Amino acid sequence: NIINLIKGIDRLEIRKKYLVNSNGMIIMENEENPDLPYISISTDQALGLNAFPLDQAKLDYVIKLTNLFEEKFGLKVVEAIYLKKAREIHLLTEKNFLVWFDQTKDMLTQIDKLKKALPKLDIYKTPLQYIDLRISGTNAEKVIFKRR
């Protein structure tokens, strides 16, 4: 499921839904399958049939990351937000906070970084706005977060 957020005039946003195949090509407009993950992508113009909003490698990465996160933390991912220019993926969880991942870094390393932070940061009870796993320190990995 692709949710296309189209930047309109006066900062209005239009939302269109599409289904893509395993190669990342749009095969249906105004359709969704609730059994598949939701990936939102912002564009200046609407996507159309046969467009490739994500290539197969990026689509596979987003799906694998979503499944891995749900498996490791037992939290459902409501939506994955794909930020092409920033090379980031933000996962919106059922607890209504975002987890920011750097697409250029190993996803398992970033997941492990969050697992190591769990004793100090209870993601299940703490009201959070976001967790940023993109930052690497010189001697240690950093987990940055913002509470609500």
mmCIF file of C-alpha atoms in Angstrom, residues 1-3 17-29 31-33 36-39 41 47-56 59-60 63:
data_model
loop_
_atom_site.group_PDB
_atom_site.id
_atom_site.type_symbol
_atom_site.label_atom_id
_atom_site.label_comp_id
_atom_site.label_asym_id
_atom_site.label_seq_id
_atom_site.Cartn_x
_atom_site.Cartn_y
_atom_site.Cartn_z
ATOM 1 C CA ASN A 1 0.000 0.000 0.000
ATOM 2 C CA ILE A 2 1.415 3.335 -1.058
ATOM 3 C CA ILE A 3 -0.034 6.546 0.322
ATOM 4 C CA LYS A 17 -3.755 5.424 -2.313
ATOM 5 C CA TYR A 18 -2.156 2.869 -4.600
ATOM 6 C CA LEU A 19 -1.204 -0.781 -4.629
ATOM 7 C CA VAL A 20 2.240 -1.740 -5.907
ATOM 8 C CA ASN A 21 3.557 -5.106 -7.015
ATOM 9 C CA SER A 22 6.676 -6.763 -5.600
ATOM 10 C CA ASN A 23 8.830 -4.776 -8.063
ATOM 11 C CA GLY A 24 7.507 -1.466 -6.699
ATOM 12 C CA MET A 25 5.349 -0.614 -9.738
ATOM 13 C CA ILE A 26 1.889 0.881 -9.182
ATOM 14 C CA ILE A 27 -0.702 -1.594 -10.429
ATOM 15 C CA MET A 28 -3.946 -0.140 -8.989
ATOM 16 C CA GLU A 29 -5.178 3.344 -8.076
ATOM 17 C CA GLU A 31 -7.118 0.694 -3.763
ATOM 18 C CA GLU A 32 -5.583 -0.692 -0.598
ATOM 19 C CA ASN A 33 -5.040 -4.056 1.032
ATOM 20 C CA LEU A 36 -0.076 -5.194 3.536
ATOM 21 C CA PRO A 37 2.096 -2.529 5.192
ATOM 22 C CA TYR A 38 1.396 1.141 4.456
ATOM 23 C CA ILE A 39 4.214 3.244 3.025
ATOM 24 C CA ILE A 41 5.709 8.992 0.041
ATOM 25 C CA LEU A 47 1.818 9.260 -9.081
ATOM 26 C CA GLY A 48 0.097 7.224 -11.772
ATOM 27 C CA LEU A 49 -0.318 3.690 -12.999
ATOM 28 C CA ASN A 50 2.922 1.908 -13.925
ATOM 29 C CA ALA A 51 5.021 4.439 -11.960
ATOM 30 C CA PHE A 52 7.764 3.200 -9.618
ATOM 31 C CA PRO A 53 7.586 5.293 -6.415
ATOM 32 C CA LEU A 54 10.087 2.839 -4.881
ATOM 33 C CA ASP A 55 12.447 0.504 -6.649
ATOM 34 C CA GLN A 56 12.400 -3.134 -5.612
ATOM 35 C CA LEU A 59 10.555 -1.550 -1.170
ATOM 36 C CA ASP A 60 12.165 -4.740 0.171
ATOM 37 C CA ILE A 63 9.055 -4.137 4.304
#
